Amino acid sequence: LVHSQIVSILTSAQLTKIFEQRSNFDLRQLLGGTEGIIDQLVDRLDTDLSFALGSLDTLWMRYRLRERVGKTLLSHRPKSLLYAMVIADMKLVTLVRPRKHSLHPADLHLLFNMATSTTFVTGEHWTPVCFPKFNDQGFLHVYINYITPKVALILVSADRDSFFTMTQCRENVCRDLAIDDALQRLEDAAAQRALHPHELGVTGLLQLYYRHKTLIQHFGTRFADTVDDAQQRRIINTYKRLRLHMTKGTQKPLRIIYYKSDADTVLAWQSSTFELYVAVVPSISVKGIIRLVNSVLEWIKQEEDHLFVVNAPSY
């Protein structure tokens, strides 16, 4: 993934050409000013399951507000705009795309990591970005602007000369969202912390990730207050190992894995429609975990419209 982030900055074609001419070339000469983006990615790989899940983290928010933002982006889309998205930190609020084309989640992870680095949080930015899964040989052009302190608008175009068009698009979107205070409500939603485990209405849950296979999106709670940083990293690494056992290299993938050590108790469960990873307090029995999981799945079903981008606008 770090290699892909470098490709997103330089393109695969440029990398190949450089090393064909000088095999010992010091790549840092071309990556000056991007160290923060790469360092941030490395840090996130250690603590964030999003990259291992291969899906997009979504911001929990009211469905009608998400729909309002999406429709606003679509209504102000200039002809040169390919993709438009709104994010809060690394979480997707909504996305506008062509009806027959979508960007790969891995490409969006790289874009979101770039957009949330300190380089881009102030001012307007217009920068070439290579999307390795889309086309690793060339660039698209990306406009990034934080329309509130915590919310970024990202506009993607194939036209390198459309900066002022993208600026006008941003002005139109912000003006529209300000009419009914939607812009402030969006900032308020972004400012909220991730859901706490107890907000799901269950007892004994330390943390969970739920991956929606159809939408290729996921959401995760924050960790319970009793879980320290070392245990958080350990649980995330356990999730990664269990996912590999469930999804890689077997003709009949495992559906449920129960893992218990002296320190951690974790359950991984997948069906045709979802993957679920839960960490619980050690005192809960296996039957208790199953009851907890069933309650969580029922809660997610009720909240699905607020948890995920269910009907992303397209044109």
PDB file of C-alpha atoms in Angstrom:
ATOM      1  CA  LEU A   1       0.000   0.000   0.000  1.00  0.00           C
ATOM      2  CA  VAL A   2       2.922   2.340   0.679  1.00  0.00           C
ATOM      3  CA  HIS A   3       4.165   1.562  -2.845  1.00  0.00           C
ATOM      4  CA  SER A   4       0.707   2.443  -4.178  1.00  0.00           C
ATOM      5  CA  GLN A   5       0.810   5.770  -2.322  1.00  0.00           C
ATOM      6  CA  ILE A   6       4.138   6.539  -4.027  1.00  0.00           C
ATOM      7  CA  VAL A   7       2.621   5.541  -7.387  1.00  0.00           C
ATOM      8  CA  SER A   8      -0.284   7.911  -6.680  1.00  0.00           C
ATOM      9  CA  ILE A   9       2.239  10.739  -6.446  1.00  0.00           C
ATOM     10  CA  LEU A  10       4.496   9.814  -9.388  1.00  0.00           C
ATOM     11  CA  THR A  11       2.673   7.195 -11.570  1.00  0.00           C
ATOM     12  CA  SER A  12       4.003   3.732 -12.336  1.00  0.00           C
ATOM     13  CA  ALA A  13       5.213   4.872 -15.763  1.00  0.00           C
ATOM     14  CA  GLN A  14       7.435   7.559 -14.235  1.00  0.00           C
ATOM     15  CA  LEU A  15       8.844   5.154 -11.638  1.00  0.00           C
ATOM     16  CA  THR A  16       9.684   2.580 -14.295  1.00  0.00           C
ATOM     17  CA  LYS A  17      11.392   5.168 -16.486  1.00  0.00           C
ATOM     18  CA  ILE A  18      13.460   6.510 -13.583  1.00  0.00           C
ATOM     19  CA  PHE A  19      14.786   3.145 -12.465  1.00  0.00           C
ATOM     20  CA  GLU A  20      15.443   1.951 -15.994  1.00  0.00           C
ATOM     21  CA  GLN A  21      17.752   4.936 -16.429  1.00  0.00           C
ATOM     22  CA  ARG A  22      19.295   4.881 -12.936  1.00  0.00           C
ATOM     23  CA  SER A  23      18.741   1.772 -10.851  1.00  0.00           C
ATOM     24  CA  ASN A  24      20.271   3.395  -7.750  1.00  0.00           C
ATOM     25  CA  PHE A  25      18.238   6.613  -7.959  1.00  0.00           C
ATOM     26  CA  ASP A  26      17.264   8.084  -4.582  1.00  0.00           C
ATOM     27  CA  LEU A  27      13.496   8.414  -4.865  1.00  0.00           C
ATOM     28  CA  ARG A  28      13.358  10.860  -1.969  1.00  0.00           C
ATOM     29  CA  GLN A  29      14.463  13.568  -4.385  1.00  0.00           C
ATOM     30  CA  LEU A  30      11.064  13.360  -6.108  1.00  0.00           C
ATOM     31  CA  LEU A  31       9.010  12.828  -2.962  1.00  0.00           C
ATOM     32  CA  GLY A  32      10.054  16.018  -1.176  1.00  0.00           C
ATOM     33  CA  GLY A  33       7.113  17.524   0.685  1.00  0.00           C
ATOM     34  CA  THR A  34       5.103  14.279   0.672  1.00  0.00           C
ATOM     35  CA  GLU A  35       6.802  12.606   3.631  1.00  0.00           C
ATOM     36  CA  GLY A  36       3.881  13.508   5.900  1.00  0.00           C
ATOM     37  CA  ILE A  37       1.423  11.722   3.606  1.00  0.00           C
ATOM     38  CA  ILE A  38       3.478   8.519   3.592  1.00  0.00           C
ATOM     39  CA  ASP A  39       4.243   8.649   7.338  1.00  0.00           C
ATOM     40  CA  GLN A  40       0.544   9.134   8.083  1.00  0.00           C
ATOM     41  CA  LEU A  41      -0.330   6.102   5.955  1.00  0.00           C
ATOM     42  CA  VAL A  42       2.213   3.924   7.777  1.00  0.00           C
ATOM     43  CA  ASP A  43       0.781   4.996  11.145  1.00  0.00           C
ATOM     44  CA  ARG A  44      -2.773   4.256  10.015  1.00  0.00           C
ATOM     45  CA  LEU A  45      -1.865   0.797   8.732  1.00  0.00           C
ATOM     46  CA  ASP A  46      -0.968  -0.113  12.310  1.00  0.00           C
ATOM     47  CA  THR A  47      -4.196   1.067  13.947  1.00  0.00           C
ATOM     48  CA  ASP A  48      -6.927   1.199  11.278  1.00  0.00           C
ATOM     49  CA  LEU A  49      -8.578  -1.920   9.847  1.00  0.00           C
ATOM     50  CA  SER A  50      -9.964  -0.062   6.811  1.00  0.00           C
ATOM     51  CA  PHE A  51      -7.040  -0.982   4.558  1.00  0.00           C
ATOM     52  CA  ALA A  52      -7.164  -4.678   5.474  1.00  0.00           C
ATOM     53  CA  LEU A  53     -10.944  -4.804   4.940  1.00  0.00           C
ATOM     54  CA  GLY A  54     -10.624  -3.262   1.476  1.00  0.00           C
ATOM     55  CA  SER A  55     -13.730  -1.162   2.006  1.00  0.00           C
ATOM     56  CA  LEU A  56     -14.646   2.451   2.793  1.00  0.00           C
ATOM     57  CA  ASP A  57     -15.227   3.711   6.314  1.00  0.00           C
ATOM     58  CA  THR A  58     -18.443   5.750   6.452  1.00  0.00           C
ATOM     59  CA  LEU A  59     -19.551   8.550   8.737  1.00  0.00           C
ATOM     60  CA  TRP A  60     -22.567   7.775  10.934  1.00  0.00           C
ATOM     61  CA  MET A  61     -25.089  10.535  10.260  1.00  0.00           C
ATOM     62  CA  ARG A  62     -28.762  11.100   9.565  1.00  0.00           C
ATOM     63  CA  TYR A  63     -29.856   9.672   6.238  1.00  0.00           C
ATOM     64  CA  ARG A  64     -31.681  12.812   5.109  1.00  0.00           C
ATOM     65  CA  LEU A  65     -28.606  14.975   5.658  1.00  0.00           C
ATOM     66  CA  ARG A  66     -26.415  12.549   3.700  1.00  0.00           C
ATOM     67  CA  GLU A  67     -29.004  12.539   0.907  1.00  0.00           C
ATOM     68  CA  ARG A  68     -29.149  16.360   0.967  1.00  0.00           C
ATOM     69  CA  VAL A  69     -25.371  16.630   0.525  1.00  0.00           C
ATOM     70  CA  GLY A  70     -25.336  14.069  -2.285  1.00  0.00           C
ATOM     71  CA  LYS A  71     -28.116  15.730  -4.232  1.00  0.00           C
ATOM     72  CA  THR A  72     -26.399  19.098  -3.846  1.00  0.00           C
ATOM     73  CA  LEU A  73     -23.140  17.741  -5.293  1.00  0.00           C
ATOM     74  CA  LEU A  74     -25.006  16.211  -8.208  1.00  0.00           C
ATOM     75  CA  SER A  75     -27.032  19.345  -8.970  1.00  0.00           C
ATOM     76  CA  HIS A  76     -23.908  21.524  -9.214  1.00  0.00           C
ATOM     77  CA  ARG A  77     -21.731  19.055 -11.137  1.00  0.00           C
ATOM     78  CA  PRO A  78     -19.897  20.727 -14.046  1.00  0.00           C
ATOM     79  CA  LYS A  79     -19.345  18.662 -17.210  1.00  0.00           C
ATOM     80  CA  SER A  80     -15.631  18.272 -16.527  1.00  0.00           C
ATOM     81  CA  LEU A  81     -16.222  16.694 -13.103  1.00  0.00           C
ATOM     82  CA  LEU A  82     -15.823  12.893 -12.942  1.00  0.00           C
ATOM     83  CA  TYR A  83     -16.160  12.220  -9.220  1.00  0.00           C
ATOM     84  CA  ALA A  84     -17.200  14.338  -6.258  1.00  0.00           C
ATOM     85  CA  MET A  85     -17.008  13.291  -2.644  1.00  0.00           C
ATOM     86  CA  VAL A  86     -17.287  14.687   0.843  1.00  0.00           C
ATOM     87  CA  ILE A  87     -15.224  13.186   3.648  1.00  0.00           C
ATOM     88  CA  ALA A  88     -14.683  13.780   7.362  1.00  0.00           C
ATOM     89  CA  ASP A  89     -11.256  12.522   8.416  1.00  0.00           C
ATOM     90  CA  MET A  90     -11.038   9.183   6.541  1.00  0.00           C
ATOM     91  CA  LYS A  91     -14.802   8.623   6.645  1.00  0.00           C
ATOM     92  CA  LEU A  92     -16.996   8.942   3.572  1.00  0.00           C
ATOM     93  CA  VAL A  93     -20.055  11.179   3.787  1.00  0.00           C
ATOM     94  CA  THR A  94     -21.210  10.733   0.191  1.00  0.00           C
ATOM     95  CA  LEU A  95     -19.886  10.280  -3.330  1.00  0.00           C
ATOM     96  CA  VAL A  96     -21.073  11.205  -6.838  1.00  0.00           C
ATOM     97  CA  ARG A  97     -19.800   9.053  -9.697  1.00  0.00           C
ATOM     98  CA  PRO A  98     -20.533   8.048 -13.300  1.00  0.00           C
ATOM     99  CA  ARG A  99     -23.295   5.442 -13.464  1.00  0.00           C
ATOM    100  CA  LYS A 100     -21.080   2.786 -15.075  1.00  0.00           C
ATOM    101  CA  HIS A 101     -17.777   3.536 -13.357  1.00  0.00           C
ATOM    102  CA  SER A 102     -16.523   3.615  -9.780  1.00  0.00           C
ATOM    103  CA  LEU A 103     -13.139   4.140  -8.172  1.00  0.00           C
ATOM    104  CA  HIS A 104     -11.587   1.183  -6.367  1.00  0.00           C
ATOM    105  CA  PRO A 105     -11.661   1.445  -2.537  1.00  0.00           C
ATOM    106  CA  ALA A 106      -7.855   1.117  -2.477  1.00  0.00           C
ATOM    107  CA  ASP A 107      -7.553   4.216  -4.683  1.00  0.00           C
ATOM    108  CA  LEU A 108      -9.961   6.107  -2.451  1.00  0.00           C
ATOM    109  CA  HIS A 109      -7.978   5.117   0.648  1.00  0.00           C
ATOM    110  CA  LEU A 110      -4.884   6.690  -0.910  1.00  0.00           C
ATOM    111  CA  LEU A 111      -6.830   9.813  -1.889  1.00  0.00           C
ATOM    112  CA  PHE A 112      -8.425  10.199   1.557  1.00  0.00           C
ATOM    113  CA  ASN A 113      -5.054   9.704   3.245  1.00  0.00           C
ATOM    114  CA  MET A 114      -3.628  12.471   1.077  1.00  0.00           C
ATOM    115  CA  ALA A 115      -6.573  14.809   1.640  1.00  0.00           C
ATOM    116  CA  THR A 116      -6.414  14.443   5.424  1.00  0.00           C
ATOM    117  CA  SER A 117      -2.691  15.201   5.708  1.00  0.00           C
ATOM    118  CA  THR A 118      -1.728  18.575   7.170  1.00  0.00           C
ATOM    119  CA  THR A 119      -0.581  19.769   3.732  1.00  0.00           C
ATOM    120  CA  PHE A 120      -4.175  20.008   2.503  1.00  0.00           C
ATOM    121  CA  VAL A 121      -6.208  21.178   5.489  1.00  0.00           C
ATOM    122  CA  THR A 122      -5.977  24.891   4.664  1.00  0.00           C
ATOM    123  CA  GLY A 123      -6.660  26.689   1.394  1.00  0.00           C
ATOM    124  CA  GLU A 124      -7.618  25.360  -2.025  1.00  0.00           C
ATOM    125  CA  HIS A 125      -5.477  22.668  -3.635  1.00  0.00           C
ATOM    126  CA  TRP A 126      -5.309  21.471  -7.234  1.00  0.00           C
ATOM    127  CA  THR A 127      -2.967  18.541  -7.678  1.00  0.00           C
ATOM    128  CA  PRO A 128      -2.340  15.655 -10.084  1.00  0.00           C
ATOM    129  CA  VAL A 129      -3.077  12.256  -8.546  1.00  0.00           C
ATOM    130  CA  CYS A 130      -2.528   8.816 -10.027  1.00  0.00           C
ATOM    131  CA  PHE A 131      -5.117   6.191  -9.100  1.00  0.00           C
ATOM    132  CA  PRO A 132      -3.193   2.894  -9.406  1.00  0.00           C
ATOM    133  CA  LYS A 133      -6.253   0.632  -9.688  1.00  0.00           C
ATOM    134  CA  PHE A 134      -7.900   2.985 -12.186  1.00  0.00           C
ATOM    135  CA  ASN A 135      -4.843   3.701 -14.372  1.00  0.00           C
ATOM    136  CA  ASP A 136      -1.322   3.536 -12.965  1.00  0.00           C
ATOM    137  CA  GLN A 137       0.179   5.164 -16.066  1.00  0.00           C
ATOM    138  CA  GLY A 138      -1.299   8.658 -15.801  1.00  0.00           C
ATOM    139  CA  PHE A 139      -2.901  11.338 -13.670  1.00  0.00           C
ATOM    140  CA  LEU A 140      -6.329  12.668 -12.928  1.00  0.00           C
ATOM    141  CA  HIS A 141      -6.559  16.108 -11.336  1.00  0.00           C
ATOM    142  CA  VAL A 142      -7.949  16.590  -7.852  1.00  0.00           C
ATOM    143  CA  TYR A 143      -9.386  19.661  -6.130  1.00  0.00           C
ATOM    144  CA  ILE A 144      -9.324  19.573  -2.305  1.00  0.00           C
ATOM    145  CA  ASN A 145     -10.835  22.180  -0.009  1.00  0.00           C
ATOM    146  CA  TYR A 146     -12.064  22.002   3.580  1.00  0.00           C
ATOM    147  CA  ILE A 147     -15.534  23.531   3.435  1.00  0.00           C
ATOM    148  CA  THR A 148     -15.755  23.360   7.247  1.00  0.00           C
ATOM    149  CA  PRO A 149     -12.954  22.760   9.778  1.00  0.00           C
ATOM    150  CA  LYS A 150     -13.554  18.983   9.714  1.00  0.00           C
ATOM    151  CA  VAL A 151     -15.181  18.351   6.325  1.00  0.00           C
ATOM    152  CA  ALA A 152     -13.362  18.201   3.002  1.00  0.00           C
ATOM    153  CA  LEU A 153     -14.802  18.490  -0.489  1.00  0.00           C
ATOM    154  CA  ILE A 154     -12.877  16.466  -3.097  1.00  0.00           C
ATOM    155  CA  LEU A 155     -13.499  16.946  -6.818  1.00  0.00           C
ATOM    156  CA  VAL A 156     -11.832  14.780  -9.478  1.00  0.00           C
ATOM    157  CA  SER A 157     -11.470  15.789 -13.129  1.00  0.00           C
ATOM    158  CA  ALA A 158      -9.575  14.611 -16.208  1.00  0.00           C
ATOM    159  CA  ASP A 159      -9.185  18.249 -17.307  1.00  0.00           C
ATOM    160  CA  ARG A 160      -5.995  19.764 -15.910  1.00  0.00           C
ATOM    161  CA  ASP A 161      -7.253  23.289 -16.722  1.00  0.00           C
ATOM    162  CA  SER A 162     -10.507  23.079 -14.745  1.00  0.00           C
ATOM    163  CA  PHE A 163      -9.302  24.520 -11.424  1.00  0.00           C
ATOM    164  CA  PHE A 164     -11.505  27.611 -11.656  1.00  0.00           C
ATOM    165  CA  THR A 165     -14.452  25.460 -12.680  1.00  0.00           C
ATOM    166  CA  MET A 166     -13.926  23.343  -9.558  1.00  0.00           C
ATOM    167  CA  THR A 167     -13.638  26.478  -7.419  1.00  0.00           C
ATOM    168  CA  GLN A 168     -16.980  27.692  -8.759  1.00  0.00           C
ATOM    169  CA  CYS A 169     -18.488  24.261  -8.078  1.00  0.00           C
ATOM    170  CA  ARG A 170     -17.322  24.455  -4.462  1.00  0.00           C
ATOM    171  CA  GLU A 171     -18.786  27.946  -4.056  1.00  0.00           C
ATOM    172  CA  ASN A 172     -22.126  26.779  -5.461  1.00  0.00           C
ATOM    173  CA  VAL A 173     -22.211  23.714  -3.213  1.00  0.00           C
ATOM    174  CA  CYS A 174     -21.387  25.705  -0.063  1.00  0.00           C
ATOM    175  CA  ARG A 175     -23.923  28.396  -0.903  1.00  0.00           C
ATOM    176  CA  ASP A 176     -26.622  25.775  -1.440  1.00  0.00           C
ATOM    177  CA  LEU A 177     -25.820  23.853   1.763  1.00  0.00           C
ATOM    178  CA  ALA A 178     -25.857  27.072   3.806  1.00  0.00           C
ATOM    179  CA  ILE A 179     -29.484  27.839   2.883  1.00  0.00           C
ATOM    180  CA  ASP A 180     -31.015  25.431   5.420  1.00  0.00           C
ATOM    181  CA  ASP A 181     -27.975  25.201   7.725  1.00  0.00           C
ATOM    182  CA  ALA A 182     -26.994  21.837   6.195  1.00  0.00           C
ATOM    183  CA  LEU A 183     -23.334  22.867   6.146  1.00  0.00           C
ATOM    184  CA  GLN A 184     -23.329  23.427   9.918  1.00  0.00           C
ATOM    185  CA  ARG A 185     -25.221  20.191  10.512  1.00  0.00           C
ATOM    186  CA  LEU A 186     -22.619  18.406   8.416  1.00  0.00           C
ATOM    187  CA  GLU A 187     -19.820  19.897  10.550  1.00  0.00           C
ATOM    188  CA  ASP A 188     -21.671  18.854  13.713  1.00  0.00           C
ATOM    189  CA  ALA A 189     -21.935  15.274  12.429  1.00  0.00           C
ATOM    190  CA  ALA A 190     -18.233  15.230  11.550  1.00  0.00           C
ATOM    191  CA  ALA A 191     -17.285  16.553  14.993  1.00  0.00           C
ATOM    192  CA  GLN A 192     -18.937  13.637  16.785  1.00  0.00           C
ATOM    193  CA  ARG A 193     -16.664  10.830  17.906  1.00  0.00           C
ATOM    194  CA  ALA A 194     -17.192   7.334  16.555  1.00  0.00           C
ATOM    195  CA  LEU A 195     -19.993   5.455  18.276  1.00  0.00           C
ATOM    196  CA  HIS A 196     -19.171   4.029  21.703  1.00  0.00           C
ATOM    197  CA  PRO A 197     -19.876   0.274  22.111  1.00  0.00           C
ATOM    198  CA  HIS A 198     -22.574   0.904  24.743  1.00  0.00           C
ATOM    199  CA  GLU A 199     -24.516   3.022  22.210  1.00  0.00           C
ATOM    200  CA  LEU A 200     -25.362  -0.223  20.379  1.00  0.00           C
ATOM    201  CA  GLY A 201     -27.435  -1.321  23.367  1.00  0.00           C
ATOM    202  CA  VAL A 202     -25.326  -4.323  24.438  1.00  0.00           C
ATOM    203  CA  THR A 203     -23.166  -5.110  27.469  1.00  0.00           C
ATOM    204  CA  GLY A 204     -19.635  -6.475  27.314  1.00  0.00           C
ATOM    205  CA  LEU A 205     -18.691  -5.221  23.854  1.00  0.00           C
ATOM    206  CA  LEU A 206     -15.213  -3.664  23.645  1.00  0.00           C
ATOM    207  CA  GLN A 207     -15.166  -2.828  19.926  1.00  0.00           C
ATOM    208  CA  LEU A 208     -16.481  -4.010  16.567  1.00  0.00           C
ATOM    209  CA  TYR A 209     -16.089  -3.648  12.821  1.00  0.00           C
ATOM    210  CA  TYR A 210     -18.923  -4.476  10.416  1.00  0.00           C
ATOM    211  CA  ARG A 211     -18.241  -4.760   6.674  1.00  0.00           C
ATOM    212  CA  HIS A 212     -21.148  -4.530   4.217  1.00  0.00           C
ATOM    213  CA  LYS A 213     -20.100  -6.786   1.320  1.00  0.00           C
ATOM    214  CA  THR A 214     -22.529  -5.407  -1.256  1.00  0.00           C
ATOM    215  CA  LEU A 215     -21.769  -1.739  -0.649  1.00  0.00           C
ATOM    216  CA  ILE A 216     -18.040  -2.395   0.055  1.00  0.00           C
ATOM    217  CA  GLN A 217     -18.345  -0.098   3.069  1.00  0.00           C
ATOM    218  CA  HIS A 218     -17.817  -0.622   6.779  1.00  0.00           C
ATOM    219  CA  PHE A 219     -18.174   1.066  10.103  1.00  0.00           C
ATOM    220  CA  GLY A 220     -16.434   0.546  13.422  1.00  0.00           C
ATOM    221  CA  THR A 221     -17.099   1.680  16.952  1.00  0.00           C
ATOM    222  CA  ARG A 222     -14.382   3.269  19.020  1.00  0.00           C
ATOM    223  CA  PHE A 223     -12.821   1.123  21.734  1.00  0.00           C
ATOM    224  CA  ALA A 224     -14.286   0.948  25.201  1.00  0.00           C
ATOM    225  CA  ASP A 225     -12.573   3.260  27.665  1.00  0.00           C
ATOM    226  CA  THR A 226     -10.986   0.299  29.494  1.00  0.00           C
ATOM    227  CA  VAL A 227      -8.933  -0.763  26.443  1.00  0.00           C
ATOM    228  CA  ASP A 228      -5.429   0.724  26.376  1.00  0.00           C
ATOM    229  CA  ASP A 229      -3.353   1.449  23.254  1.00  0.00           C
ATOM    230  CA  ALA A 230      -1.404  -1.822  23.424  1.00  0.00           C
ATOM    231  CA  GLN A 231      -4.590  -3.899  23.610  1.00  0.00           C
ATOM    232  CA  GLN A 232      -6.136  -1.885  20.770  1.00  0.00           C
ATOM    233  CA  ARG A 233      -3.214  -2.719  18.485  1.00  0.00           C
ATOM    234  CA  ARG A 234      -3.333  -6.356  19.574  1.00  0.00           C
ATOM    235  CA  ILE A 235      -7.053  -6.638  18.836  1.00  0.00           C
ATOM    236  CA  ILE A 236      -6.669  -4.987  15.413  1.00  0.00           C
ATOM    237  CA  ASN A 237      -3.873  -7.433  14.539  1.00  0.00           C
ATOM    238  CA  THR A 238      -6.060 -10.319  15.692  1.00  0.00           C
ATOM    239  CA  TYR A 239      -8.866  -9.107  13.411  1.00  0.00           C
ATOM    240  CA  LYS A 240      -6.411  -9.056  10.502  1.00  0.00           C
ATOM    241  CA  ARG A 241      -5.217 -12.615  11.178  1.00  0.00           C
ATOM    242  CA  LEU A 242      -8.740 -13.967  11.521  1.00  0.00           C
ATOM    243  CA  ARG A 243      -9.831 -12.264   8.305  1.00  0.00           C
ATOM    244  CA  LEU A 244      -6.963 -13.918   6.445  1.00  0.00           C
ATOM    245  CA  HIS A 245      -8.081 -17.304   7.754  1.00  0.00           C
ATOM    246  CA  MET A 246     -11.665 -16.617   6.656  1.00  0.00           C
ATOM    247  CA  THR A 247     -11.055 -15.127   3.223  1.00  0.00           C
ATOM    248  CA  LYS A 248      -7.775 -16.442   1.814  1.00  0.00           C
ATOM    249  CA  GLY A 249      -6.648 -19.693   0.268  1.00  0.00           C
ATOM    250  CA  THR A 250      -9.429 -22.112   1.199  1.00  0.00           C
ATOM    251  CA  GLN A 251     -12.037 -23.710  -1.056  1.00  0.00           C
ATOM    252  CA  LYS A 252     -14.556 -23.604   1.800  1.00  0.00           C
ATOM    253  CA  PRO A 253     -13.943 -20.363   3.685  1.00  0.00           C
ATOM    254  CA  LEU A 254     -14.517 -20.456   7.432  1.00  0.00           C
ATOM    255  CA  ARG A 255     -17.704 -18.724   8.505  1.00  0.00           C
ATOM    256  CA  ILE A 256     -17.083 -18.272  12.223  1.00  0.00           C
ATOM    257  CA  ILE A 257     -13.838 -18.135  14.202  1.00  0.00           C
ATOM    258  CA  TYR A 258     -13.795 -17.849  17.983  1.00  0.00           C
ATOM    259  CA  TYR A 259     -10.449 -16.733  19.408  1.00  0.00           C
ATOM    260  CA  LYS A 260      -9.610 -16.542  23.099  1.00  0.00           C
ATOM    261  CA  SER A 261      -6.258 -15.810  24.733  1.00  0.00           C
ATOM    262  CA  ASP A 262      -5.277 -14.838  28.261  1.00  0.00           C
ATOM    263  CA  ALA A 263      -5.865 -11.192  27.347  1.00  0.00           C
ATOM    264  CA  ASP A 264      -8.400 -11.023  24.482  1.00  0.00           C
ATOM    265  CA  THR A 265     -11.658 -12.611  23.360  1.00  0.00           C
ATOM    266  CA  VAL A 266     -12.579 -12.062  19.700  1.00  0.00           C
ATOM    267  CA  LEU A 267     -15.207 -13.437  17.327  1.00  0.00           C
ATOM    268  CA  ALA A 268     -15.043 -13.182  13.523  1.00  0.00           C
ATOM    269  CA  TRP A 269     -18.151 -14.042  11.527  1.00  0.00           C
ATOM    270  CA  GLN A 270     -18.911 -13.794   7.833  1.00  0.00           C
ATOM    271  CA  SER A 271     -21.981 -14.528   5.726  1.00  0.00           C
ATOM    272  CA  SER A 272     -22.797 -13.880   2.083  1.00  0.00           C
ATOM    273  CA  THR A 273     -23.684 -10.270   2.939  1.00  0.00           C
ATOM    274  CA  PHE A 274     -21.401  -9.145   5.772  1.00  0.00           C
ATOM    275  CA  GLU A 275     -18.231  -9.604   7.802  1.00  0.00           C
ATOM    276  CA  LEU A 276     -18.274  -8.911  11.530  1.00  0.00           C
ATOM    277  CA  TYR A 277     -15.350  -8.652  13.958  1.00  0.00           C
ATOM    278  CA  VAL A 278     -16.086  -8.172  17.657  1.00  0.00           C
ATOM    279  CA  ALA A 279     -13.911  -7.957  20.761  1.00  0.00           C
ATOM    280  CA  VAL A 280     -15.634  -8.589  24.088  1.00  0.00           C
ATOM    281  CA  VAL A 281     -14.791  -8.748  27.769  1.00  0.00           C
ATOM    282  CA  PRO A 282     -13.236 -12.134  28.699  1.00  0.00           C
ATOM    283  CA  SER A 283     -16.014 -13.084  31.110  1.00  0.00           C
ATOM    284  CA  ILE A 284     -18.661 -13.530  28.387  1.00  0.00           C
ATOM    285  CA  SER A 285     -19.461 -17.127  27.435  1.00  0.00           C
ATOM    286  CA  VAL A 286     -19.663 -18.303  23.830  1.00  0.00           C
ATOM    287  CA  LYS A 287     -23.471 -18.362  24.060  1.00  0.00           C
ATOM    288  CA  GLY A 288     -23.345 -14.851  25.482  1.00  0.00           C
ATOM    289  CA  ILE A 289     -21.212 -13.667  22.543  1.00  0.00           C
ATOM    290  CA  ILE A 290     -23.690 -15.156  20.044  1.00  0.00           C
ATOM    291  CA  ARG A 291     -26.571 -13.346  21.767  1.00  0.00           C
ATOM    292  CA  LEU A 292     -24.536 -10.125  21.741  1.00  0.00           C
ATOM    293  CA  VAL A 293     -23.733 -10.502  18.043  1.00  0.00           C
ATOM    294  CA  ASN A 294     -27.351 -11.164  17.137  1.00  0.00           C
ATOM    295  CA  SER A 295     -28.390  -8.018  19.003  1.00  0.00           C
ATOM    296  CA  VAL A 296     -25.695  -6.014  17.213  1.00  0.00           C
ATOM    297  CA  LEU A 297     -26.787  -7.322  13.805  1.00  0.00           C
ATOM    298  CA  GLU A 298     -30.378  -6.343  14.534  1.00  0.00           C
ATOM    299  CA  TRP A 299     -29.239  -2.841  15.553  1.00  0.00           C
ATOM    300  CA  ILE A 300     -27.174  -2.488  12.362  1.00  0.00           C
ATOM    301  CA  LYS A 301     -30.174  -3.552  10.251  1.00  0.00           C
ATOM    302  CA  GLN A 302     -32.281  -0.824  11.841  1.00  0.00           C
ATOM    303  CA  GLU A 303     -29.548   1.818  11.438  1.00  0.00           C
ATOM    304  CA  GLU A 304     -28.294   0.837   7.972  1.00  0.00           C
ATOM    305  CA  ASP A 305     -29.483   4.016   6.232  1.00  0.00           C
ATOM    306  CA  HIS A 306     -27.577   6.133   8.764  1.00  0.00           C
ATOM    307  CA  LEU A 307     -24.442   3.970   8.854  1.00  0.00           C
ATOM    308  CA  PHE A 308     -23.796   3.594   5.119  1.00  0.00           C
ATOM    309  CA  VAL A 309     -24.005   5.427   1.797  1.00  0.00           C
ATOM    310  CA  VAL A 310     -26.875   3.283   0.560  1.00  0.00           C
ATOM    311  CA  ASN A 311     -27.909   5.228  -2.557  1.00  0.00           C
ATOM    312  CA  ALA A 312     -24.877   7.100  -3.835  1.00  0.00           C
ATOM    313  CA  PRO A 313     -25.871   9.664  -6.512  1.00  0.00           C
ATOM    314  CA  SER A 314     -24.715   8.916 -10.065  1.00  0.00           C
ATOM    315  CA  TYR A 315     -25.045  10.548 -13.459  1.00  0.00           C
TER     316      TYR A 315
END
